[in-house]
C-alpha positions in Angstrom: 5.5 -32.7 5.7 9.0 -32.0 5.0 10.3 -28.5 3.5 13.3 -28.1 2.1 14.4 -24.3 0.5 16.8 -23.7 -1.7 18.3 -20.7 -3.9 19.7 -18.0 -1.3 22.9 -16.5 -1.8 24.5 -12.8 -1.7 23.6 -10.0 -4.3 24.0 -6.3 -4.7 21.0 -4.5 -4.3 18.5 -4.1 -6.8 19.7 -7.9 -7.8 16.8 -10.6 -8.0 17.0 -14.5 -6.8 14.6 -17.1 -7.2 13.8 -19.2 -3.7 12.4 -22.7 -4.0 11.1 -24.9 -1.4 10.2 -28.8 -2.2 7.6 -30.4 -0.5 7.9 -33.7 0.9 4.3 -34.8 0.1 1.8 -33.0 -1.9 0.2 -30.5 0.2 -2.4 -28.5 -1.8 -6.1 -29.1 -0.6 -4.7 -29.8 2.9 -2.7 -26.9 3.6 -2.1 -23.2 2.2 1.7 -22.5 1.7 3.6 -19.2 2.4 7.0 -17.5 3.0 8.4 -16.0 5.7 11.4 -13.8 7.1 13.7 -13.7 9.6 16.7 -11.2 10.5 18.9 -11.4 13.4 17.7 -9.7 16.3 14.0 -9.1 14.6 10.5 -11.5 14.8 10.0 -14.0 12.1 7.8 -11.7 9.8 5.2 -13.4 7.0 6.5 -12.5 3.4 4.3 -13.8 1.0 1.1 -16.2 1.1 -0.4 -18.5 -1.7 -4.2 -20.2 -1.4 -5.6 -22.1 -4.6 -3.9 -19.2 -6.8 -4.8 -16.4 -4.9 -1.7 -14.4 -3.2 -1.0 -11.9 -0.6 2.0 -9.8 -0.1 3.4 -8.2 2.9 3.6 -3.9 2.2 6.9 -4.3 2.5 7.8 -6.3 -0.3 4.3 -5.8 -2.6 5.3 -5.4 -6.4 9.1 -7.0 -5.6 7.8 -10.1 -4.5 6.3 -12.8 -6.3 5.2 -16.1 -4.9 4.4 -19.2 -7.3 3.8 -22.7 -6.8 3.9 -25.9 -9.0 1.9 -28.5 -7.5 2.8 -30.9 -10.0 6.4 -30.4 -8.9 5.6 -30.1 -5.1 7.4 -26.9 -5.3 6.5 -23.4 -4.3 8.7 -20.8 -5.2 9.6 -16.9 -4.2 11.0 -14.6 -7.1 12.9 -11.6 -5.4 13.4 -8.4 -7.6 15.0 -5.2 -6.9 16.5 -6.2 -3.5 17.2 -3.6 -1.0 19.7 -4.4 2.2 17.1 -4.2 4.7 15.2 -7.3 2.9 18.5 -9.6 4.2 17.2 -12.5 6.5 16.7 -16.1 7.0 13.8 -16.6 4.0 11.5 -19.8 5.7 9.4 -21.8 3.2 6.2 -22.9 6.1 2.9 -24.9 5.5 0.1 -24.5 7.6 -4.0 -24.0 7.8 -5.3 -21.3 5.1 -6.6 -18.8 7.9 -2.9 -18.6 9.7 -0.8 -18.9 6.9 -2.5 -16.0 4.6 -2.9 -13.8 7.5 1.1 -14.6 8.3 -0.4 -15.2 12.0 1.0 -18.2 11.9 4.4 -16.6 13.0 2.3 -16.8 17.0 1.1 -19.8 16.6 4.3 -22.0 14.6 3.2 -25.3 16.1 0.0 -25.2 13.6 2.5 -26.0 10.5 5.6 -26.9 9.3 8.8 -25.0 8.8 11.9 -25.8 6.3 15.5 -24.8 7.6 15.7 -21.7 5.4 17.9 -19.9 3.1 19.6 -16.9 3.9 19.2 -14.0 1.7 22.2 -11.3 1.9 22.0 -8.0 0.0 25.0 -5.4 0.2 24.4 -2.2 -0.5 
């Protein structure tokens, strides 16, 4: 499976972007989907998960985050609202087994799935 994201870029905080990552294949059935984080000098963190409908949200970003997907469209997608500075990072579209990908353990264990390039996220204060 190939991931490619798209829709990073620079805002101001409290600005919103929509992220979008197209599957190569359809993955739903075979694999749960989710997005992840990474700033420099920090671990790749789990953002937000997706299984048959059902999402989970890291603390940090619960009620600003929103994860969708579109299966029809091989698409999942990450609407970001009220940005704050310290949510600037490398944002990683990955698929992977339900069990890692909801509990963002996948992070230890990235071999299980498959990672897009990402798309940076900058927020300025």
């Amino acid at each position: 499976v190939h991931l490619l994201e798209s829709g990073g870029g620079s805002v101001q905080s409290g600005g919103s972007l929509t992220l979008s990552c197209v599957a190569s294949r359809y993955t739903s059935g075979a694999y749960c989907m989710g997005w992840f984080r990474q700033s420099p000098g920090h671990r790749r963190e789990g953002v937000a998960a997706i299984d048959n409908g059902s999402a989970s949200y890291d603390e940090s970003v619960e009620g600003r985050f929103t994860i969708s997907q579109d299966n029809a469209k091989r698409t999942l997608y990450l609407h970001v609202n009220n940005l704050k500075p310290e949510d600037t990072a490398m944002y990683y579209c990955a698929a992977g087994p339900c069990w890692a990908v909801a509990t963002f353990s996948l992070v230890r264990s990235p071999n299980l799935g498959y990672w897009g390039q990402g798309t940076p996220v900058t927020v300025s204060s």
